[in-house]
Tab-separated table of C-alpha atoms in Angstrom:
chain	number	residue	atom	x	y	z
A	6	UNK	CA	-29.802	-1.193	-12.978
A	7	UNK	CA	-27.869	-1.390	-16.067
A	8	UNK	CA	-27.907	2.554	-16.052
A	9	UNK	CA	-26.202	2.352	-12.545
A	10	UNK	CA	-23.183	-0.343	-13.118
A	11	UNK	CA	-22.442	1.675	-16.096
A	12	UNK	CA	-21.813	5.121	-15.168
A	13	UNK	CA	-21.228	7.839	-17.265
A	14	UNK	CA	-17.353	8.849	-17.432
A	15	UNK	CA	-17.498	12.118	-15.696
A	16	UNK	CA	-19.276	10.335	-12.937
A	17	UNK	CA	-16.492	7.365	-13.052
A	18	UNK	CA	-13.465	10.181	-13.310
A	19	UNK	CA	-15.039	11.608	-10.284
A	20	UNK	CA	-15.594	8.279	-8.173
A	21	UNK	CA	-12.211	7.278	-9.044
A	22	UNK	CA	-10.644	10.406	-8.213
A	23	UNK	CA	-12.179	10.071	-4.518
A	24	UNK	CA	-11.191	6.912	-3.996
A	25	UNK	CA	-7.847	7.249	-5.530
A	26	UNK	CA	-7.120	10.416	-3.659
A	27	UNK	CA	-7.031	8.737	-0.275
A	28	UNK	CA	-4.920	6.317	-1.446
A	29	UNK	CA	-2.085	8.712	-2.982
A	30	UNK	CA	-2.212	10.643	0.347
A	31	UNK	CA	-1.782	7.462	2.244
A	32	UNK	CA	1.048	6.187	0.653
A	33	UNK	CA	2.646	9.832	0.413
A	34	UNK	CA	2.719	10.054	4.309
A	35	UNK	CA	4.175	6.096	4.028
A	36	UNK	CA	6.465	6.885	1.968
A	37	UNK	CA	8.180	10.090	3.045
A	38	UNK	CA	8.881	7.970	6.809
A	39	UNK	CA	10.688	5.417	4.796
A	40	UNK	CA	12.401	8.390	2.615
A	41	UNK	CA	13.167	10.151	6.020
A	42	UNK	CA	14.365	7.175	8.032
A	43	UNK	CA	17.831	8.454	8.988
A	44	UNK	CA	16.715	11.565	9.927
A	45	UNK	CA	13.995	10.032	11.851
A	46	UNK	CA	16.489	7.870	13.558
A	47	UNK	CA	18.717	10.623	14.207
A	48	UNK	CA	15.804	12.812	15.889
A	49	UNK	CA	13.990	10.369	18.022
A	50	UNK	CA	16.468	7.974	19.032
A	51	UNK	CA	19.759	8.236	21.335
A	52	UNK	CA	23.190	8.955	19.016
A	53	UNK	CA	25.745	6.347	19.090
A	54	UNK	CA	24.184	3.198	17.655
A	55	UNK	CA	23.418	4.582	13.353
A	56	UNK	CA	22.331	0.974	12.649
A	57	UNK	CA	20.618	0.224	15.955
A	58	UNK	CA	18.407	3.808	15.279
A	59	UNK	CA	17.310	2.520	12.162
A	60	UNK	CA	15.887	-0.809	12.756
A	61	UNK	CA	14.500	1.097	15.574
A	62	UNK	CA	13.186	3.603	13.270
A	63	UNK	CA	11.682	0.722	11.036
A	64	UNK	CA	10.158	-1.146	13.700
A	65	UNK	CA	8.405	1.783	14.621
A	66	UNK	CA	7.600	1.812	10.944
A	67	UNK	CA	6.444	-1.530	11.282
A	68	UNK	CA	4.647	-1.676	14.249
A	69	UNK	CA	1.791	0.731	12.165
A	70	UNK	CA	0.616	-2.377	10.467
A	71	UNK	CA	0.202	-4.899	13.184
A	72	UNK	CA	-2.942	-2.151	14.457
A	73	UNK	CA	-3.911	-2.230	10.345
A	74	UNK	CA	-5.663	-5.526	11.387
A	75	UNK	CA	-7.807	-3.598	13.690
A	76	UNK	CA	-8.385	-0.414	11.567
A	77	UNK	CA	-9.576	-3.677	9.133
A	78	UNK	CA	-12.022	-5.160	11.735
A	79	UNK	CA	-13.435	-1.629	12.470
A	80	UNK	CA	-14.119	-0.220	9.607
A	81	UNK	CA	-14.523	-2.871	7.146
A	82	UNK	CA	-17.575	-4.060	8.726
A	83	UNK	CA	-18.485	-0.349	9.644
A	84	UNK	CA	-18.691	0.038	5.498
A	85	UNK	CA	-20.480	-2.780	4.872
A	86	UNK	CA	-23.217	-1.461	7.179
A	87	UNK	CA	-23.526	2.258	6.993
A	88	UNK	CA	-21.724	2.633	3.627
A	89	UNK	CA	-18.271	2.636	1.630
A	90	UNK	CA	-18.331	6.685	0.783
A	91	UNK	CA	-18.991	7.608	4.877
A	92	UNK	CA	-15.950	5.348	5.996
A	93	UNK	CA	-13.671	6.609	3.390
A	94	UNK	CA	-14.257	10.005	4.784
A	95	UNK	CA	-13.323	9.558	8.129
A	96	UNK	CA	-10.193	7.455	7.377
A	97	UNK	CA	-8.726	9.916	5.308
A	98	UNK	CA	-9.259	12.733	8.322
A	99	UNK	CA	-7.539	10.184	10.571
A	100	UNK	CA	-4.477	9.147	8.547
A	101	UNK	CA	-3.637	12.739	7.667
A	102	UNK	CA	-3.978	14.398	11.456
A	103	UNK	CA	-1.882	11.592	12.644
A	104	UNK	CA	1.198	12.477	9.854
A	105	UNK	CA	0.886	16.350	10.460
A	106	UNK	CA	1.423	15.306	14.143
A	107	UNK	CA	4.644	13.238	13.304
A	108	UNK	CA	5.741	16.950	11.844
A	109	UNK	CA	5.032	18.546	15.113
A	110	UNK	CA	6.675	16.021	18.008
A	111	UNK	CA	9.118	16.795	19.299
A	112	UNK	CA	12.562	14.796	18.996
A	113	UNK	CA	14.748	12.755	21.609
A	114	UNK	CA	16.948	15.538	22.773
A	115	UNK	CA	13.570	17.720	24.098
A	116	UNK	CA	11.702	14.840	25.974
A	117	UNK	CA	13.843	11.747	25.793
A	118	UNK	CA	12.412	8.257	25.855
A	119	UNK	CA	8.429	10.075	25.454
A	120	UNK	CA	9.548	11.535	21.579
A	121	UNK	CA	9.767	7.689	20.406
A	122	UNK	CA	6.734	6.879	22.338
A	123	UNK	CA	4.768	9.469	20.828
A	124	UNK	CA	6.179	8.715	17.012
A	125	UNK	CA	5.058	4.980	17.957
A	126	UNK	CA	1.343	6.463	18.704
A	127	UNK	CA	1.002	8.470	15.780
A	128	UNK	CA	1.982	5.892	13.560
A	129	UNK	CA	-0.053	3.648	15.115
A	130	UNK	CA	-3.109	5.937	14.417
A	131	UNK	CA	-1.888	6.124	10.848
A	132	UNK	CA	-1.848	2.086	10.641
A	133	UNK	CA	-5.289	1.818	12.206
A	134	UNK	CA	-6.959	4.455	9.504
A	135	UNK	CA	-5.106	2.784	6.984
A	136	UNK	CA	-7.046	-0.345	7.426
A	137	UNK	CA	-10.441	1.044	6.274
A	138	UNK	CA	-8.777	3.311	3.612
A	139	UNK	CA	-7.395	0.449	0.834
A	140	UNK	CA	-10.014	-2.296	1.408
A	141	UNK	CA	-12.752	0.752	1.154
A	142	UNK	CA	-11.539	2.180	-1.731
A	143	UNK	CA	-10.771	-1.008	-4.046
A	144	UNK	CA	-14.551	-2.270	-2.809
A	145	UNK	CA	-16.059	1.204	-3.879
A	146	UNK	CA	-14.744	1.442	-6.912
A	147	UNK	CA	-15.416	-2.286	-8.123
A	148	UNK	CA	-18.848	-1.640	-7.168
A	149	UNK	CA	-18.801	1.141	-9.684
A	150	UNK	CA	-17.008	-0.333	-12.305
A	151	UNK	CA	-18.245	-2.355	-15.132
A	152	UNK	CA	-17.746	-5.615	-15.548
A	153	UNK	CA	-16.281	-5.774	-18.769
A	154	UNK	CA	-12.915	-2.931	-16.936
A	155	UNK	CA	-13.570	-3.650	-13.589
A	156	UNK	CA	-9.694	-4.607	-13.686
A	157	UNK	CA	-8.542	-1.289	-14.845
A	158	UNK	CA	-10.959	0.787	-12.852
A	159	UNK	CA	-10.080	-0.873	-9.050
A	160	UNK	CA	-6.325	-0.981	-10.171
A	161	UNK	CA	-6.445	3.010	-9.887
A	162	UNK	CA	-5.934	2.593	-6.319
A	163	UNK	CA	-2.760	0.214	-6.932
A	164	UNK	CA	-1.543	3.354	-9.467
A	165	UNK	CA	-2.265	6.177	-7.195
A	166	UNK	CA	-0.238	4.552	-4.596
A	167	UNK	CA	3.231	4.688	-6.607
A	168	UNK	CA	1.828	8.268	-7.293
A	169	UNK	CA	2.421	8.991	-3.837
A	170	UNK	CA	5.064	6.997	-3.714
A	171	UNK	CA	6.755	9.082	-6.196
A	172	UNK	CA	5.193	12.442	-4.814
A	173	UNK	CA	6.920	11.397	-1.652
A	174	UNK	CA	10.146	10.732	-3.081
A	175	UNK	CA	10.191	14.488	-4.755
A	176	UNK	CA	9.205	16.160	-1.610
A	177	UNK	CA	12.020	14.915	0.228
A	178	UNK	CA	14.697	14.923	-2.346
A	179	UNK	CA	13.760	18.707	-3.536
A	180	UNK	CA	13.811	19.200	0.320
A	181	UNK	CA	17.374	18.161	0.256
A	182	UNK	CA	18.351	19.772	-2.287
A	183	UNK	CA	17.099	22.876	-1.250
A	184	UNK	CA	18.302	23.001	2.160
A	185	UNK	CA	21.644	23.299	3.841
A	186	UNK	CA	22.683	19.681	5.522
A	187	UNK	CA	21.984	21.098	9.119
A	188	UNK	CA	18.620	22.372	7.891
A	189	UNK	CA	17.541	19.271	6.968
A	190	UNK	CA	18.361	17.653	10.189
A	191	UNK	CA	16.584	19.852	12.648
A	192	UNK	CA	13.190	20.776	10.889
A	193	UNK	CA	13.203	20.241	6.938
A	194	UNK	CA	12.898	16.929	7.548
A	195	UNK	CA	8.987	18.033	9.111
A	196	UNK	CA	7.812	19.905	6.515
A	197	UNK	CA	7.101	16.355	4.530
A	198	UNK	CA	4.943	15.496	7.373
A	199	UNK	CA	3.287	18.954	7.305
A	200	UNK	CA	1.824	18.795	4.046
A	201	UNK	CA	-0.382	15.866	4.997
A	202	UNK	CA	-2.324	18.138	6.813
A	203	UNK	CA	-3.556	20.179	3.611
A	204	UNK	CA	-3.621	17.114	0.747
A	205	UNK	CA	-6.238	15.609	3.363
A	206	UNK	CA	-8.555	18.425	3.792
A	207	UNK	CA	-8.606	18.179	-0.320
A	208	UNK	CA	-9.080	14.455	-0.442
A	209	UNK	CA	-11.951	14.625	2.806
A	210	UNK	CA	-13.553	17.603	0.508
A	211	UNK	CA	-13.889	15.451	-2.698
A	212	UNK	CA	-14.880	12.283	-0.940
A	213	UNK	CA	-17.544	14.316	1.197
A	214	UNK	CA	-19.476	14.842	-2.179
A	215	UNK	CA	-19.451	11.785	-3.165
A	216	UNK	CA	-22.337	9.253	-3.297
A	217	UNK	CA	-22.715	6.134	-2.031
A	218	UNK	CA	-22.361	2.765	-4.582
A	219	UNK	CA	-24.797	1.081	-6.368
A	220	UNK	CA	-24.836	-1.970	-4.753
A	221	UNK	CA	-24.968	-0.805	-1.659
A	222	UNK	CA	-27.711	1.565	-2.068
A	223	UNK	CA	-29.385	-1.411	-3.796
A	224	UNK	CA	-28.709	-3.786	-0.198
A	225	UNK	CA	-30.068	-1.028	1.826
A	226	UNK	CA	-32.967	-0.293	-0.330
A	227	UNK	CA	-33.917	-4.031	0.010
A	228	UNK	CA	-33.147	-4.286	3.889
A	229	UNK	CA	-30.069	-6.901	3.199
A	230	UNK	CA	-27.749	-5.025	4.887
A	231	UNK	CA	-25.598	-7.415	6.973
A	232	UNK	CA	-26.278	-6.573	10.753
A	233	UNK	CA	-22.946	-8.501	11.514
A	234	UNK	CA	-20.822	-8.402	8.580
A	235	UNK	CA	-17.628	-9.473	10.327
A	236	UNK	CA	-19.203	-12.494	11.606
A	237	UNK	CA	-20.756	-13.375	8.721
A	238	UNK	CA	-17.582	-12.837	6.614
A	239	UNK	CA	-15.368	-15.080	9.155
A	240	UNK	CA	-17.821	-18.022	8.974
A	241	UNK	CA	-18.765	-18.014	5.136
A	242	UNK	CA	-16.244	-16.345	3.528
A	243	UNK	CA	-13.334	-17.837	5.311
A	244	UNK	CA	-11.783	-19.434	2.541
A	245	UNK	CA	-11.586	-16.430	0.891
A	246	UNK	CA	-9.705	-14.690	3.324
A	247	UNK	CA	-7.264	-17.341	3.892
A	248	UNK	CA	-6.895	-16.568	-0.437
A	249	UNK	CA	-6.769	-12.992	-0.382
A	250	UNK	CA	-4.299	-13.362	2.588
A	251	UNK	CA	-1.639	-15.871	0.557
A	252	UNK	CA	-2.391	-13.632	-2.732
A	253	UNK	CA	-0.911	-10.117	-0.855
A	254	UNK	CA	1.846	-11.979	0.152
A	255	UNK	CA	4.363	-11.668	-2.757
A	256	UNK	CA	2.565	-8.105	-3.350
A	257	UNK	CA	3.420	-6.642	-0.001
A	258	UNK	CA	6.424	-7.957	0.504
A	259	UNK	CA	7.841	-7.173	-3.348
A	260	UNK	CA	6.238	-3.691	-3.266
A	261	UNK	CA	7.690	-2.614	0.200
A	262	UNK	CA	11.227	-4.212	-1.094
A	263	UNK	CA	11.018	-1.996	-4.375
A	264	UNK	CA	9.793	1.144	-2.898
A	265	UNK	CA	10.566	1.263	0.354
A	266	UNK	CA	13.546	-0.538	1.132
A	267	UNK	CA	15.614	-0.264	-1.414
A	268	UNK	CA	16.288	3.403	-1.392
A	269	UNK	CA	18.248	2.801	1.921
A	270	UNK	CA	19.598	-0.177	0.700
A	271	UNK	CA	20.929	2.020	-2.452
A	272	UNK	CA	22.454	4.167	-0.046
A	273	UNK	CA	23.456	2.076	3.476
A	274	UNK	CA	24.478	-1.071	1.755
A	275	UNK	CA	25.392	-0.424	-2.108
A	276	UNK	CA	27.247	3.199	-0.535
A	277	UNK	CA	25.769	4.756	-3.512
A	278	UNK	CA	24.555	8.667	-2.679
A	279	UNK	CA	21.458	10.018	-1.819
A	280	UNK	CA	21.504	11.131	-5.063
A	281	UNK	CA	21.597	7.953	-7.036
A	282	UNK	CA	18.845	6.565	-4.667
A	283	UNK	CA	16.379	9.248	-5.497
A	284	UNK	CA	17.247	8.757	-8.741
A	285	UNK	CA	16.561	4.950	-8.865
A	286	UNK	CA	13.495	5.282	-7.200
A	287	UNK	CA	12.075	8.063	-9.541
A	288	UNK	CA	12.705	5.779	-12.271
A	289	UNK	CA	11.204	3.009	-10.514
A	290	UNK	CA	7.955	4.860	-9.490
A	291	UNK	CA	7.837	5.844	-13.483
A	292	UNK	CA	8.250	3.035	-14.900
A	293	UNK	CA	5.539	1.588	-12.363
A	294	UNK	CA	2.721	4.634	-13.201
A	295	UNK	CA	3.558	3.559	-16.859
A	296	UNK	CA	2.853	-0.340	-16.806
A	297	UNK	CA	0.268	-0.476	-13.977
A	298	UNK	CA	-2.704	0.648	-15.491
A	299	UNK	CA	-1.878	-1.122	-19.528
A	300	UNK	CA	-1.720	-4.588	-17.382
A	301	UNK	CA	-4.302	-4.085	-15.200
A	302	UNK	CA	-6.479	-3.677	-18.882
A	303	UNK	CA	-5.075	-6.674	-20.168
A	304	UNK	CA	-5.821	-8.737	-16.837
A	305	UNK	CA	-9.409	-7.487	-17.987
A	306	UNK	CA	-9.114	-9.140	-21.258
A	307	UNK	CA	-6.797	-12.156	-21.348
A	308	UNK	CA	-7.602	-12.667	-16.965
A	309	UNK	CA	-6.121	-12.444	-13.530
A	310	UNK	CA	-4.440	-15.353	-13.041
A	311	UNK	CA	-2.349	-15.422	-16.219
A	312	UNK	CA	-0.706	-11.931	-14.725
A	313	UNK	CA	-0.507	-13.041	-11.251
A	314	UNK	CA	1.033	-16.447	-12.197
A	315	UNK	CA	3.884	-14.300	-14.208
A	316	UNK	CA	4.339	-11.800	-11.658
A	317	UNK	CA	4.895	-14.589	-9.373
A	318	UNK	CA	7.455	-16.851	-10.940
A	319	UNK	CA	9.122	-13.861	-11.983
A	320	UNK	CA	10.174	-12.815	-8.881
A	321	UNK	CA	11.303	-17.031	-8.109
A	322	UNK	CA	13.359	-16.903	-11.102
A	323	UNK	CA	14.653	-13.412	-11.449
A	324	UNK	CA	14.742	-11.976	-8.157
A	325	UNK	CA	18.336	-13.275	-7.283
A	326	UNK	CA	19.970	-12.717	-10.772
A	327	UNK	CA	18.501	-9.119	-10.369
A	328	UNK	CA	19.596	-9.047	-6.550
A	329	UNK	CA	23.408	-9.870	-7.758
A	330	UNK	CA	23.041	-7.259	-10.775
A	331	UNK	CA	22.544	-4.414	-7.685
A	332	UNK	CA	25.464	-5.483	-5.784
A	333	UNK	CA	27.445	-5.405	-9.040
A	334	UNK	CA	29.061	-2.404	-7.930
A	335	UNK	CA	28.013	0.048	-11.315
A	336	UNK	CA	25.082	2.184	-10.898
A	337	UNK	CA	23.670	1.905	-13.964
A	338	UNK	CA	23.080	-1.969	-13.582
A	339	UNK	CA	21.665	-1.161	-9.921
A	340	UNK	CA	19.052	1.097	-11.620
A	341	UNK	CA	18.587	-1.217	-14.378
A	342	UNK	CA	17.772	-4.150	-11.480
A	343	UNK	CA	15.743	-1.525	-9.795
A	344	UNK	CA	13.540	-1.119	-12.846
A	345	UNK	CA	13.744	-5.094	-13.305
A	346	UNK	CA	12.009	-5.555	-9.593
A	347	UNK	CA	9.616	-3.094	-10.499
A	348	UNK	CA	8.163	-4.491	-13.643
A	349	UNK	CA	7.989	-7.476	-11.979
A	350	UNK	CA	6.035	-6.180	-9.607
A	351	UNK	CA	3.266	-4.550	-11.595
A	352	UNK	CA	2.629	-7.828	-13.039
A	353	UNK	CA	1.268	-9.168	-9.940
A	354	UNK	CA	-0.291	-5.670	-8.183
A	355	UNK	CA	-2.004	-4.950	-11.771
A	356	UNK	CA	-4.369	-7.775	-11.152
A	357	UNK	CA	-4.018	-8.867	-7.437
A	358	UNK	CA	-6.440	-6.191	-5.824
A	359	UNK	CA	-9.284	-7.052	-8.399
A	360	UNK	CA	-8.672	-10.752	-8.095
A	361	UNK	CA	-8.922	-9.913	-4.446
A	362	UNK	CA	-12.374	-8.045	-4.171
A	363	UNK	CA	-13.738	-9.884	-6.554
A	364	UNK	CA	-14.045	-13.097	-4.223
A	365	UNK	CA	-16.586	-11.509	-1.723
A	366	UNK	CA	-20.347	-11.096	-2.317
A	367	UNK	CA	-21.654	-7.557	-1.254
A	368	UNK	CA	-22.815	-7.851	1.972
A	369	UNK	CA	-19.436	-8.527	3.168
A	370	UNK	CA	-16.770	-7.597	0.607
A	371	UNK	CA	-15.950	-4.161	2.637
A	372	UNK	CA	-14.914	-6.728	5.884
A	373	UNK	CA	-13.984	-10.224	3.831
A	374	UNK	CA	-11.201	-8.205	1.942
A	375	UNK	CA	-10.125	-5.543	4.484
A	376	UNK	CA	-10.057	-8.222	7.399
A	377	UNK	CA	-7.683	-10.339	4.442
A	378	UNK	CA	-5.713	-7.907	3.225
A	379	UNK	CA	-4.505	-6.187	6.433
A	380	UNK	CA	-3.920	-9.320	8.305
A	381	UNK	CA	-1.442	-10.166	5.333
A	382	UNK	CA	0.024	-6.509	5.237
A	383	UNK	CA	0.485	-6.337	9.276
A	384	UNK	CA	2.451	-9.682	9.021
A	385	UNK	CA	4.260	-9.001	5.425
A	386	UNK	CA	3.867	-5.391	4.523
A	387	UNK	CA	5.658	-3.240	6.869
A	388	UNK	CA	7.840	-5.732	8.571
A	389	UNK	CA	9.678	-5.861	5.458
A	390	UNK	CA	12.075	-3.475	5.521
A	391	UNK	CA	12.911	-4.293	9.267
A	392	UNK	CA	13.600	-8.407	7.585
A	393	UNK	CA	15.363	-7.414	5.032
A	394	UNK	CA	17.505	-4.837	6.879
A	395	UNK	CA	17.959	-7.339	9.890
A	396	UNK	CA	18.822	-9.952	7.084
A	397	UNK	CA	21.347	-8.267	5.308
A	398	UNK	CA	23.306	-7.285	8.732
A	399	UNK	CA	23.122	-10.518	10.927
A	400	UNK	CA	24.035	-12.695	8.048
A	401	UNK	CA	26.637	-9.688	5.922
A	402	UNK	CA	25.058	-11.028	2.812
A	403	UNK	CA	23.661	-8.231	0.579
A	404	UNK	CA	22.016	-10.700	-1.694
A	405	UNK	CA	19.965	-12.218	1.376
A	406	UNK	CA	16.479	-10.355	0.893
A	407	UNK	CA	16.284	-11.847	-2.467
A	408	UNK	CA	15.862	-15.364	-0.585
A	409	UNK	CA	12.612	-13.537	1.274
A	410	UNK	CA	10.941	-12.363	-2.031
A	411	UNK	CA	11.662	-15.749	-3.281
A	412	UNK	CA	9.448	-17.259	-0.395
A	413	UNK	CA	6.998	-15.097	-0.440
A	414	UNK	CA	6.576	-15.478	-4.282
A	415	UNK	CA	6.210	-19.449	-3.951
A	416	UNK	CA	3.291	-18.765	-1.090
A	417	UNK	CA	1.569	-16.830	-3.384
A	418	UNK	CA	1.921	-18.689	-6.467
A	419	UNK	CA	0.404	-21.504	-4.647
A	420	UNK	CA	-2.428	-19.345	-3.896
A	421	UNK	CA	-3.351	-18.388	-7.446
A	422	UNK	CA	-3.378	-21.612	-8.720
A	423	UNK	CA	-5.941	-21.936	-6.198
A	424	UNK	CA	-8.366	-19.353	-7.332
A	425	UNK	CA	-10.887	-19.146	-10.176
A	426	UNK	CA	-11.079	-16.890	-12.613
A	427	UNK	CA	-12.883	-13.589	-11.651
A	428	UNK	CA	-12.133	-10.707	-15.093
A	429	UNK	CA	-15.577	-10.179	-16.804
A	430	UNK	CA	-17.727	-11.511	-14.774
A	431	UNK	CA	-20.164	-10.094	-12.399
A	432	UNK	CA	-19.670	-9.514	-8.699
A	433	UNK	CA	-20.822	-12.299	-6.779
A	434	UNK	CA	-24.000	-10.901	-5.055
């Protein structure tokens, strides 16, 4: 058994590229609607109203994660019976025929009311693959991993995430770059979408070779396979949810503020140009690829809580100053905040997903964490830019989404101090 929980590095590089690859291509097609959301608005909604389109646009964006929940109750327990490698394969097909379609509807002008309906569906699908697709691939690859950089190894899926991020940020801004003004608004803002279409075929092709984990070919060789792993997750591993559900708080919220949101906030509230958003971001998303994995290393030797504890209070005490520092009015301080938010946040995402999977024994760890995490991500993930947006207009403060990261920071710090420490130690069974 030792052989198996300790596999060679080409077999790692390869099990972490699959599970990784999903990932990136999830976030990419996330990413490039939040990139794209005034074009989106100005395509699928009636002119007239700019601010109305957008928090129309973002509810839309939104609305995706309240059917994550249900992707979560699917396919979480779906992996936990028939296998992690099987699931992962079909979400991936799912998330990326749903994003080519978003390239393909068409917009407000052609069908009226039905464009925004359709948008709504497609996303929709995307929200509902995207609940097997995170949960699945931080399970499979702790299940892989050794104890001793189990930390490291699941936080590739927290890494290739700003990858995509970042991939999705340079599609659209060489896009724009590229192409004349009225270009971009009537189909350059598709070909984003387009690409999906491709980067999933590669992902579905690399996780279609893969094999199955360890410990679940070990439950299935020994008949323990949970015949009702939802269930049996909800009534003994309840606690744990509630956990994993006030741990993602501060994480989805801070992550959706710093790569999401704050592009348009560069550019709708701080007036700066597209320009200086894309090049905030970048740095951002750089700065992120750089720290992520180093911390998620040390949360393997020093421990998750000690990470998670300073990610949290970091955002209580230095999310306003840093907040104030972007509406300062120079660009170089509103980068400099940028980075500030950022490096705050890879303290707590370096160690939160392990800290997360590492709660649930095998039979249900697929369900206990997707069920968790998705519940927490429909409620605090993709609302955020719609709160923070809606905050910032009905109260004319720029400075008020810092109070919402501050909340959501004290929820989860609360939570940690709950938890036990998980780095270095087996996987409950």
């Amino acid at each position: 058994m030792t052989e198996l929980r300790e596999p060679q590095a080409p077999a790692l590089r390869r099990v972490i590229a699959g599970a990784s690859i999903g990932n990136a291509v999830e976030w990419f097609d996330f990413a490039i609607y939040g990139f794209l959301a005034t074009y989106i608005a100005a395509n699928f909604f009636p002119a007239g109203n700019d601010t109305a389109a957008l928090l129309n646009t973002f509810a839309i964006f939104a609305a995706a994660f309240f059917t994550r929940p249900l992707g979560g109750f699917v396919f979480g327990p779906l992996g936990d019976r028939i296998g992690r490698h099987k699931v992962l394969a079909l979400v991936i097909l799912l998330m990326s025929a749903a994003t080519l379609a978003i390239g393909l509807l068409p917009t407000y002008t052609s069908i009226g009311i039905a464009a925004p309906l359709l948008l709504l569906l497609m996303r929709c699908l995307q929200g509902f693959s995207a609940g097997g697709e995170y949960g699945g691939g931080a399970v499979y690859l702790a299940e892989y991993a050794d104890d001793a950089h189990r930390g490291r190894t699941i936080t590739f899926m927290v890494w290739s995430g700003v990858v995509g991020f970042l991939l999705g940020s340079v599609t659209v801004t060489l896009l724009q770059a590229l192409l004349p003004a009225a270009a971009m608004d009537s189909y350059g803002w598709r070909i984003p979408f387009l690409i999906a279409g491709p980067l999933g075929l590669v992902g579905l092709y690399i996780r279609l070779r893969l094999d199955d984990t360890p410990e679940f070919k070990e439950l299935s060789e020994t008949d323990n396979v949970a015949k009702s792993p939802l269930r049996e997750s909800v009534t003994t591993s309840w606690r744990r949810i509630l956990q994993v559900i006030g741990l993602f708080i501060v994480f989805n919220v801070g992550y959706y503020v710093v790569f999401t949101y704050l592009p348009t906030y560069f550019i709708k509230t701080l007036k700066f140009s597209k320009t200086d958003a894309f090049i905030s971001i970048t740095v951002a998303c750089v700065v992120a690829i750089i720290l992520i994995l180093p911390l998620a290393a040390l949360s393997d030797r020093i421990g998750r809580r000690p990470l998670l504890i300073a990610g949290s209070v970091g955002f209580v005490v230095f999310a306003y100053p840093l907040f104030l520092l972007l509406n300062s009015g120079s660009l170089p301080a509103a980068i400099a905040a940028h980075i500030g938010l950022a490096v705050i946040e890879c303290c707590y995402i370096s160690a939160a997903v392990s800290a997360g999977v590492e709660l649930f024994a095998t039979r249900v760890r697929y369900s206990g964490f997707a069920v968790g995490y998705n519940l927490c991500v429909a409620v605090f993930g993709g609302t955020t830019p719609y709160v923070v947006t809606w905050l910032t207009t009905s109260t004319e403060n720029a400075i008020s989404p810092a109070y919402y990261v501050i909340a959501a920071a004290v929820i989860s710090l609360l939570t940690v101090l709950t938890l036990r420490e998980s780095a270095g130690r087996p996987l409950p069974r």
